[in-house]
Amino acid sequence: MPFDRFEQRRRLLQWLSASPLFPYAGFASAAPDIPSKLAELEAAADLIAKPEDAINVFDFEPVFRKNVPPAHAGYMYSGIDGEMTLKANRAAFEKYYLRPRRLNDVSKVDMSVELFGVKYPTPIVVCPTGGNKAFHPEGEVAVARGAKPGNHLQILSTVASSSVEEVTKARGAPIWFQLYATSTFNVARQLVAKAERAGCPVVAITVDRVAGRNQEAFERLKRVDSRKCADCHKPGIEERAKKLPNYAGIDIAGLTNMLSSNMDWDFVKRLRDTTKMKIVLKGILTGEDAALAVSNGIDGIIVSNHGARSEDSGRATIDVLPEVVEATKGKITVIVDSGFRRGTDIAKAMAMGANAVGVGRPYLWGLGAFGEPGVAKVLEILRTEFRVAMAQSGVRAVKEFTPAFVRRV
Ligand SMILES: Cc1cc2nc3c(=O)[nH]c(=O)nc-3n(C[C@H](O)[C@H](O)[C@H](O)COP(=O)(O)O)c2cc1C
């Protein structure tokens, strides 16, 4: 059946307005950041027509919603089960306030950070997200080009819709590779070798997707999409691997599961011995595991609940960050993601001891809304907001941030 954009949108809006998920599914009009009354004003306003019209990153989300068919939009929006964690990731920032210092000549602000010997102009990292062509035909390549003007670190997903070679080229600089290690060591080893050959200095092993998940919003939005998922998504692991550019040339003999329920510290150690790349674990959520990462010789951690897409723990990553920072004691790199939407969110995490901050959905909103220029504008807004948050805090360089700049309500 041909894709009728207006019909799809009508159904999506109908579903959204009737859904009990609506008040907390992460949609812009329900986000805790929108000051009172603005939601009503926004409802009356037109959607932004071009990236330059955006006032904050949330402005891209309704345009994404207009452009992207319901099933794909649902894949992006969805959390897990009742989406407690999705709500918590945003709401938790309200528990922390900044303590700005004055009279500290902030006429020049240096936002740069160093990660594994490479200097980046800001700590804002582009998180790995799978299948970006579901949102825009240029997918991850458009994301890479959008990340270029701000020279952001980009982490590419194993299940990206463009290959690590292609995206590295589009980005014009080395990127990091995110690994779904699968159930089969030999497949993980080959994927890591491929990333290393493509020039990736770091592999981020995702450790928080070990079981199935019930993405309720995704499942419901699939039902209002008039297209048939099975027309494009064929069942079976071989069919899936065939569609993934990063799997090209990988021998998948023995592969039974693309998730890694059998992964343990020994698996990670064995993998580390196959590569010269630095190893970062993505999805660590406790001080205990952070301490184990240090004792197992891991190079870094991404404190992440996968944007509330792993388990519905109910715990926001900004709440987790202090115990991880405490456990790692500055010995390894700590990045945090999940729910970051504002420069002040980033400032809070940097003050609490993060080395960098990842964003996921905001750049996908930009991508679905306008492609590369949308991604570029989302990242520019975040850079501008973070620069202002630093200057207003009286901080001239990121290393001047200390926990004294933030307090818990
Ligand atoms: C649509 C979507 C796809 C994702 N795909 C992956 C993935 O393939 N690998 C991975 O490690 N994390 C994946 N993530 C998680 C992100 O890397 C990141 O942890 C999360 O998006 C950060 O939260 P935020 O979206 O609230 O900014 C995905 C997230 C989204 C929204």
Short mmCIF file of C-alpha atoms and ligand atoms in Angstrom, two decimals:
data_model
loop_
_atom_site.label_atom_id
_atom_site.label_comp_id
_atom_site.label_asym_id
_atom_site.label_seq_id
_atom_site.Cartn_x
_atom_site.Cartn_y
_atom_site.Cartn_z
CA MET A 1 0.00 0.00 0.00
CA PRO A 2 1.51 3.40 -0.87
CA PHE A 3 2.51 5.47 2.12
CA ASP A 4 -0.03 8.21 2.69
CA ARG A 5 1.75 10.73 4.87
CA PHE A 6 -1.39 12.64 5.91
CA GLU A 7 -3.27 9.54 6.83
CA GLN A 8 -0.29 8.26 8.83
CA ARG A 9 -0.02 11.55 10.66
CA ARG A 10 -3.74 11.64 11.38
CA ARG A 11 -3.58 8.17 12.87
CA LEU A 12 -0.46 8.95 14.88
CA LEU A 13 -2.02 12.09 16.36
CA GLN A 14 -5.24 10.23 17.06
CA TRP A 15 -3.30 7.51 18.85
CA LEU A 16 -1.20 10.03 20.78
CA SER A 17 -4.18 11.99 22.02
CA ALA A 18 -5.94 8.84 23.24
CA SER A 19 -2.87 7.16 24.71
CA PRO A 20 -2.32 6.99 28.47
CA LEU A 21 1.38 7.23 27.59
CA PHE A 22 0.94 10.72 26.22
CA PRO A 23 1.67 12.65 29.42
CA TYR A 24 5.06 11.05 29.82
CA ALA A 25 6.19 9.44 26.60
CA GLY A 26 8.82 12.11 26.02
CA PHE A 27 6.82 14.21 23.61
CA ALA A 28 7.77 17.85 23.51
CA SER A 29 4.52 19.30 24.71
CA ALA A 30 4.66 17.11 27.81
CA ALA A 31 8.33 17.60 28.57
CA PRO A 32 9.06 19.07 32.00
CA ASP A 33 11.23 21.75 30.41
CA ILE A 34 8.45 23.62 28.70
CA PRO A 35 7.67 26.63 30.89
CA SER A 36 4.03 27.01 31.91
CA LYS A 37 1.68 28.44 29.26
CA LEU A 38 4.24 27.83 26.54
CA ALA A 39 2.68 24.46 25.71
CA GLU A 40 -0.56 26.22 24.82
CA LEU A 41 1.25 28.84 22.79
CA GLU A 42 3.17 26.14 21.01
CA ALA A 43 0.03 24.24 20.15
CA ALA A 44 -1.18 27.31 18.29
CA ALA A 45 2.11 28.02 16.58
CA ASP A 46 3.21 26.57 13.26
CA LEU A 47 5.89 23.94 13.16
CA ILE A 48 9.32 25.33 12.47
CA ALA A 49 9.90 25.50 8.72
CA LYS A 50 13.69 25.40 8.84
CA PRO A 51 16.37 24.51 11.38
CA GLU A 52 17.31 28.17 11.97
CA ASP A 53 13.82 28.80 13.36
CA ALA A 54 14.41 26.49 16.31
CA ILE A 55 14.64 28.04 19.75
CA ASN A 56 15.51 24.84 21.57
CA VAL A 57 16.09 21.20 20.66
CA PHE A 58 12.48 20.29 21.42
CA ASP A 59 11.33 22.37 18.43
CA PHE A 60 12.54 19.61 16.11
CA GLU A 61 10.46 16.88 17.69
CA PRO A 62 7.01 17.82 16.25
CA VAL A 63 8.57 18.14 12.79
CA PHE A 64 10.14 14.71 13.23
CA ARG A 65 6.70 13.43 14.22
CA LYS A 66 5.16 14.94 11.10
CA ASN A 67 7.78 13.45 8.75
CA VAL A 68 8.45 10.00 10.14
CA PRO A 69 5.89 7.20 9.79
CA PRO A 70 4.36 5.93 13.06
CA ALA A 71 6.23 2.63 13.43
CA HIS A 72 9.62 4.28 12.95
CA ALA A 73 8.66 7.21 15.16
CA GLY A 74 7.55 4.68 17.81
CA TYR A 75 10.96 2.99 17.64
CA MET A 76 12.58 6.32 18.48
CA TYR A 77 10.13 7.49 21.18
CA SER A 78 9.70 4.25 23.02
CA GLY A 79 10.98 3.42 26.47
CA ILE A 80 10.15 0.13 28.21
CA ASP A 81 6.97 -1.08 29.92
CA GLY A 82 5.37 1.80 31.84
CA GLU A 83 8.26 4.15 30.94
CA MET A 84 9.13 5.10 34.51
CA THR A 85 12.78 5.45 33.54
CA LEU A 86 11.97 7.60 30.52
CA LYS A 87 10.19 10.04 32.82
CA ALA A 88 12.88 9.79 35.49
CA ASN A 89 15.70 10.62 33.05
CA ARG A 90 14.21 14.07 32.48
CA ALA A 91 12.55 14.73 35.82
CA ALA A 92 15.74 13.97 37.77
CA PHE A 93 17.47 17.10 36.47
CA GLU A 94 14.99 19.15 38.49
CA LYS A 95 16.46 17.69 41.70
CA TYR A 96 19.82 19.34 41.01
CA TYR A 97 20.53 23.02 40.86
CA LEU A 98 23.58 24.94 39.76
CA ARG A 99 25.50 27.24 42.13
CA PRO A 100 26.80 29.96 39.83
CA ARG A 101 29.89 31.88 40.89
CA ARG A 102 30.36 35.55 39.94
CA LEU A 103 33.08 37.98 38.92
CA ASN A 104 35.33 35.45 37.30
CA ASP A 105 35.97 37.01 33.84
CA VAL A 106 34.18 34.57 31.58
CA SER A 107 34.67 36.64 28.42
CA LYS A 108 36.47 33.59 27.02
CA VAL A 109 35.09 30.13 27.67
CA ASP A 110 36.91 26.95 26.65
CA MET A 111 34.49 24.03 26.39
CA SER A 112 37.07 21.56 25.13
CA VAL A 113 37.70 18.13 26.64
CA GLU A 114 40.19 15.38 25.96
CA LEU A 115 39.10 11.77 25.56
CA PHE A 116 41.86 9.17 25.19
CA GLY A 117 44.34 11.75 24.00
CA VAL A 118 42.03 13.36 21.42
CA LYS A 119 40.82 16.91 21.96
CA TYR A 120 37.19 17.74 21.18
CA PRO A 121 35.83 21.33 21.21
CA THR A 122 32.96 20.31 23.53
CA PRO A 123 32.03 17.36 25.74
CA ILE A 124 28.87 16.75 23.67
CA VAL A 125 28.95 13.26 22.16
CA VAL A 126 26.67 11.78 19.48
CA CYS A 127 25.37 8.51 20.95
CA PRO A 128 25.04 5.36 18.84
CA THR A 129 21.51 4.79 17.59
CA GLY A 130 20.53 1.98 15.25
CA GLY A 131 18.91 2.18 11.83
CA ASN A 132 19.00 5.94 11.21
CA LYS A 133 17.65 5.52 7.67
CA ALA A 134 14.32 4.81 9.33
CA PHE A 135 14.20 8.54 10.05
CA HIS A 136 15.85 10.05 6.99
CA PRO A 137 17.16 8.49 3.77
CA GLU A 138 20.70 9.72 4.47
CA GLY A 139 20.73 8.20 7.96
CA GLU A 140 24.01 8.05 9.83
CA VAL A 141 25.90 9.78 7.00
CA ALA A 142 23.73 12.88 7.52
CA VAL A 143 24.39 12.59 11.27
CA ALA A 144 28.15 12.46 10.60
CA ARG A 145 27.98 15.54 8.40
CA GLY A 146 25.84 17.32 10.98
CA ALA A 147 28.37 16.47 13.69
CA LYS A 148 31.28 17.81 11.64
CA PRO A 149 30.91 21.58 12.11
CA GLY A 150 31.13 21.18 15.90
CA ASN A 151 33.74 18.40 15.59
CA HIS A 152 31.71 16.17 17.89
CA LEU A 153 32.74 12.68 18.78
CA GLN A 154 30.33 10.30 17.03
CA ILE A 155 29.76 6.73 18.19
CA LEU A 156 28.35 4.47 15.47
CA SER A 157 25.97 1.62 16.27
CA THR A 158 26.68 -1.97 15.21
CA VAL A 159 23.16 -1.96 13.78
CA ALA A 160 23.58 1.31 11.89
CA SER A 161 22.12 1.57 8.41
CA SER A 162 25.48 2.77 7.04
CA SER A 163 28.87 1.12 7.46
CA VAL A 164 31.64 2.21 9.79
CA GLU A 165 33.84 2.98 6.76
CA GLU A 166 31.19 5.14 5.10
CA VAL A 167 30.39 7.08 8.27
CA THR A 168 34.04 7.62 9.15
CA LYS A 169 34.52 9.11 5.69
CA ALA A 170 31.46 11.37 6.03
CA ARG A 171 32.55 12.51 9.48
CA GLY A 172 36.08 13.21 8.21
CA ALA A 173 37.65 12.02 11.46
CA PRO A 174 37.86 8.80 13.45
CA ILE A 175 34.63 7.74 15.13
CA TRP A 176 34.04 5.22 17.91
CA PHE A 177 32.32 1.92 17.22
CA GLN A 178 29.52 0.65 19.48
CA LEU A 179 29.51 -3.12 19.71
CA TYR A 180 26.55 -5.40 20.19
CA ALA A 181 28.73 -8.38 20.97
CA THR A 182 26.04 -10.96 20.09
CA SER A 183 25.98 -14.45 21.58
CA THR A 184 29.00 -15.57 19.55
CA PHE A 185 32.57 -14.57 20.42
CA ASN A 186 33.80 -15.11 16.88
CA VAL A 187 31.26 -12.63 15.49
CA ALA A 188 32.15 -10.04 18.15
CA ARG A 189 35.84 -10.49 17.36
CA GLN A 190 35.27 -9.92 13.62
CA LEU A 191 33.13 -6.80 14.23
CA VAL A 192 35.84 -5.36 16.48
CA ALA A 193 38.53 -6.11 13.88
CA LYS A 194 36.44 -4.41 11.21
CA ALA A 195 36.07 -1.28 13.35
CA GLU A 196 39.80 -1.26 14.07
CA ARG A 197 40.58 -1.50 10.36
CA ALA A 198 38.24 1.45 9.74
CA GLY A 199 40.37 3.51 12.13
CA CYS A 200 38.17 3.56 15.23
CA PRO A 201 40.32 4.22 18.30
CA VAL A 202 37.68 3.04 20.78
CA VAL A 203 35.04 0.33 20.92
CA ALA A 204 32.09 0.90 23.24
CA ILE A 205 30.66 -2.48 24.22
CA THR A 206 26.99 -2.19 25.09
CA VAL A 207 26.35 -4.33 28.16
CA ASP A 208 22.76 -3.41 28.96
CA ARG A 209 20.81 -5.31 26.30
CA VAL A 210 20.80 -8.91 27.42
CA ALA A 211 17.12 -9.85 27.22
CA GLY A 212 14.04 -8.97 25.24
CA ARG A 213 12.08 -5.83 26.01
CA ASN A 214 8.51 -4.65 25.80
CA GLN A 215 8.56 -1.32 24.00
CA GLU A 216 4.88 -0.64 24.43
CA ALA A 217 4.72 2.71 22.63
CA PHE A 218 6.59 1.17 19.68
CA GLU A 219 4.25 -1.82 19.55
CA ARG A 220 1.15 0.38 19.63
CA LEU A 221 2.43 2.79 17.00
CA LYS A 222 3.24 -0.14 14.69
CA ARG A 223 -0.48 -0.90 14.73
CA VAL A 224 -1.43 2.51 13.38
CA ASP A 225 1.13 2.33 10.57
CA SER A 226 -0.55 1.32 7.34
CA ARG A 227 2.67 -0.18 5.94
CA LYS A 228 3.48 -3.82 6.65
CA CYS A 229 6.64 -4.20 8.76
CA ALA A 230 7.30 -7.64 7.25
CA ASP A 231 7.64 -6.10 3.78
CA CYS A 232 11.02 -4.70 4.82
CA HIS A 233 11.93 -6.57 8.03
CA LYS A 234 12.25 -10.24 7.13
CA PRO A 235 12.34 -12.72 10.02
CA GLY A 236 15.48 -14.67 10.87
CA ILE A 237 18.97 -13.73 11.98
CA GLU A 238 20.53 -14.24 8.53
CA GLU A 239 18.06 -11.86 6.92
CA ARG A 240 18.74 -9.31 9.64
CA ALA A 241 22.50 -9.61 9.24
CA LYS A 242 22.16 -9.20 5.46
CA LYS A 243 20.53 -5.80 5.96
CA LEU A 244 23.23 -4.48 8.30
CA PRO A 245 26.18 -2.84 6.51
CA ASN A 246 28.50 -3.46 9.46
CA TYR A 247 27.86 -7.18 9.04
CA ALA A 248 29.12 -7.20 5.44
CA GLY A 249 31.88 -9.79 5.17
CA ILE A 250 31.31 -11.10 8.71
CA ASP A 251 31.08 -14.87 9.03
CA ILE A 252 27.94 -15.41 11.11
CA ALA A 253 28.31 -19.19 11.48
CA GLY A 254 26.91 -20.20 14.87
CA LEU A 255 25.20 -16.88 15.46
CA THR A 256 21.93 -17.49 17.30
CA ASN A 257 21.27 -14.14 18.95
CA MET A 258 22.33 -10.56 18.26
CA LEU A 259 21.91 -9.80 21.97
CA SER A 260 24.50 -10.99 24.47
CA SER A 261 22.77 -12.67 27.38
CA ASN A 262 25.86 -14.88 27.82
CA MET A 263 28.35 -12.01 28.09
CA ASP A 264 30.48 -11.80 31.26
CA TRP A 265 33.72 -10.13 32.41
CA ASP A 266 35.72 -12.99 30.91
CA PHE A 267 34.10 -12.42 27.47
CA VAL A 268 35.13 -8.76 27.65
CA LYS A 269 38.69 -9.66 28.67
CA ARG A 270 39.00 -12.12 25.77
CA LEU A 271 37.73 -9.48 23.39
CA ARG A 272 40.16 -6.91 24.77
CA ASP A 273 43.02 -9.27 24.00
CA THR A 274 42.07 -9.24 20.30
CA THR A 275 42.42 -5.48 19.78
CA LYS A 276 44.58 -2.44 20.41
CA MET A 277 41.49 -0.23 20.62
CA LYS A 278 40.47 1.25 23.97
CA ILE A 279 37.49 -0.49 25.54
CA VAL A 280 34.55 1.38 27.02
CA LEU A 281 31.53 -0.32 28.61
CA LYS A 282 28.20 1.30 27.76
CA GLY A 283 25.32 0.78 30.17
CA ILE A 284 26.99 0.67 33.60
CA LEU A 285 24.57 1.80 36.32
CA THR A 286 26.18 1.00 39.68
CA GLY A 287 29.31 1.88 41.61
CA GLU A 288 29.95 -1.86 42.06
CA ASP A 289 30.18 -2.52 38.32
CA ALA A 290 32.17 0.67 37.81
CA ALA A 291 34.74 -0.58 40.36
CA LEU A 292 34.84 -3.94 38.55
CA ALA A 293 35.45 -2.14 35.28
CA VAL A 294 38.49 -0.46 36.83
CA SER A 295 39.84 -3.69 38.31
CA ASN A 296 39.31 -5.48 34.99
CA GLY A 297 41.43 -2.95 33.16
CA ILE A 298 38.58 -1.35 31.20
CA ASP A 299 39.42 2.12 29.83
CA GLY A 300 36.10 3.86 30.29
CA ILE A 301 32.42 3.69 31.16
CA ILE A 302 29.29 5.15 29.68
CA VAL A 303 26.75 5.60 32.46
CA SER A 304 23.62 4.92 30.45
CA ASN A 305 20.22 3.33 30.72
CA HIS A 306 20.10 3.25 26.91
CA GLY A 307 17.76 6.27 26.89
CA ALA A 308 15.36 4.26 29.11
CA ARG A 309 15.36 1.39 26.58
CA SER A 310 17.11 -1.37 28.54
CA GLU A 311 15.22 -2.19 31.76
CA ASP A 312 12.55 0.01 33.34
CA SER A 313 14.59 0.45 36.53
CA GLY A 314 13.08 3.84 37.30
CA ARG A 315 16.53 5.30 38.01
CA ALA A 316 17.84 8.29 36.06
CA THR A 317 21.49 8.30 35.00
CA ILE A 318 22.16 11.72 36.54
CA ASP A 319 21.29 10.06 39.88
CA VAL A 320 23.71 7.21 39.14
CA LEU A 321 26.62 9.43 38.11
CA PRO A 322 27.92 10.33 41.62
CA GLU A 323 28.34 6.71 42.74
CA VAL A 324 30.15 5.82 39.51
CA VAL A 325 32.45 8.83 39.79
CA GLU A 326 33.13 7.88 43.41
CA ALA A 327 33.90 4.26 42.47
CA THR A 328 36.20 5.06 39.54
CA LYS A 329 38.12 7.79 41.44
CA GLY A 330 39.29 9.48 38.25
CA LYS A 331 41.14 6.35 37.09
CA ILE A 332 39.08 5.82 33.93
CA THR A 333 36.98 7.94 31.61
CA VAL A 334 33.31 8.42 32.56
CA ILE A 335 30.73 9.50 30.00
CA VAL A 336 27.04 9.80 30.81
CA ASP A 337 23.92 9.80 28.61
CA SER A 338 20.13 9.41 28.76
CA GLY A 339 17.76 12.35 28.97
CA PHE A 340 20.21 15.20 28.26
CA ARG A 341 18.40 18.01 26.42
CA ARG A 342 19.80 21.30 27.79
CA GLY A 343 23.16 22.99 28.24
CA THR A 344 22.42 23.15 31.96
CA ASP A 345 21.86 19.35 32.05
CA ILE A 346 25.33 18.95 30.54
CA ALA A 347 26.82 21.49 32.97
CA LYS A 348 25.38 19.58 35.94
CA ALA A 349 26.91 16.29 34.76
CA MET A 350 30.29 17.89 34.08
CA ALA A 351 30.24 19.45 37.57
CA MET A 352 29.39 16.05 39.03
CA GLY A 353 32.50 14.55 37.45
CA ALA A 354 31.60 13.32 33.96
CA ASN A 355 34.26 13.64 31.24
CA ALA A 356 31.65 13.96 28.49
CA VAL A 357 27.89 13.75 27.90
CA GLY A 358 26.05 11.81 25.18
CA VAL A 359 22.83 12.72 23.41
CA GLY A 360 20.57 10.39 21.45
CA ARG A 361 17.00 11.38 20.62
CA PRO A 362 17.59 15.14 20.15
CA TYR A 363 19.80 14.67 17.11
CA LEU A 364 17.36 12.05 15.77
CA TRP A 365 14.60 14.67 16.00
CA GLY A 366 16.84 16.99 13.97
CA LEU A 367 17.58 14.21 11.48
CA GLY A 368 13.95 13.25 10.95
CA ALA A 369 12.93 16.89 10.72
CA PHE A 370 15.52 18.25 8.28
CA GLY A 371 18.32 15.72 7.70
CA GLU A 372 21.92 16.93 8.06
CA PRO A 373 21.07 20.64 8.72
CA GLY A 374 18.66 19.53 11.45
CA VAL A 375 21.33 17.46 13.18
CA ALA A 376 23.81 20.33 12.85
CA LYS A 377 21.37 22.83 14.37
CA VAL A 378 20.44 20.56 17.30
CA LEU A 379 24.11 20.18 18.15
CA GLU A 380 24.73 23.91 17.69
CA ILE A 381 21.91 24.73 20.11
CA LEU A 382 23.37 22.35 22.68
CA ARG A 383 26.82 23.91 22.26
CA THR A 384 25.42 27.42 22.65
CA GLU A 385 23.40 26.48 25.71
CA PHE A 386 26.38 24.72 27.30
CA ARG A 387 28.65 27.71 26.66
CA VAL A 388 26.11 29.99 28.33
CA ALA A 389 25.72 27.54 31.25
CA MET A 390 29.49 27.52 31.74
CA ALA A 391 29.85 31.28 31.57
CA GLN A 392 26.88 31.89 33.84
CA SER A 393 28.37 29.40 36.32
CA GLY A 394 31.59 31.42 36.31
CA VAL A 395 33.52 28.55 34.72
CA ARG A 396 36.13 29.35 32.05
CA ALA A 397 37.35 25.84 31.31
CA VAL A 398 35.60 22.53 31.80
CA LYS A 399 38.18 21.37 34.32
CA GLU A 400 37.14 24.23 36.64
CA PHE A 401 33.81 22.49 37.19
CA THR A 402 33.68 20.74 40.58
CA PRO A 403 30.84 19.14 42.56
CA ALA A 404 30.57 22.46 44.45
CA PHE A 405 28.80 23.88 41.38
CA VAL A 406 25.83 21.61 41.84
CA ARG A 407 23.59 20.68 44.77
CA ARG A 408 20.76 18.23 45.18
CA VAL A 409 17.46 19.82 46.21
C1 LIG B 1 16.18 5.01 18.41
C2 LIG B 1 17.32 4.65 19.29
C3 LIG B 1 18.19 3.64 18.89
C4 LIG B 1 19.27 3.29 19.73
N1 LIG B 1 20.15 2.34 19.28
C5 LIG B 1 21.22 2.03 20.05
C6 LIG B 1 22.20 1.11 19.58
O1 LIG B 1 22.11 0.59 18.47
N2 LIG B 1 23.25 0.82 20.40
C7 LIG B 1 23.39 1.39 21.64
O2 LIG B 1 24.35 1.09 22.36
N3 LIG B 1 22.49 2.29 22.08
C8 LIG B 1 21.44 2.63 21.32
N4 LIG B 1 20.55 3.58 21.76
C9 LIG B 1 20.82 4.27 23.03
C10 LIG B 1 21.69 5.51 22.81
O3 LIG B 1 23.00 5.18 22.48
C11 LIG B 1 21.74 6.39 24.07
O4 LIG B 1 22.17 5.61 25.16
C12 LIG B 1 20.40 7.07 24.39
O5 LIG B 1 19.71 7.41 23.23
C13 LIG B 1 20.61 8.29 25.25
O6 LIG B 1 19.39 8.76 25.72
P1 LIG B 1 18.53 9.93 25.03
O7 LIG B 1 17.95 9.36 23.79
O8 LIG B 1 17.53 10.23 26.07
O9 LIG B 1 19.48 11.08 24.75
C14 LIG B 1 19.45 3.93 20.98
C15 LIG B 1 18.57 4.94 21.35
C16 LIG B 1 17.53 5.31 20.53
C17 LIG B 1 16.62 6.42 20.96
#
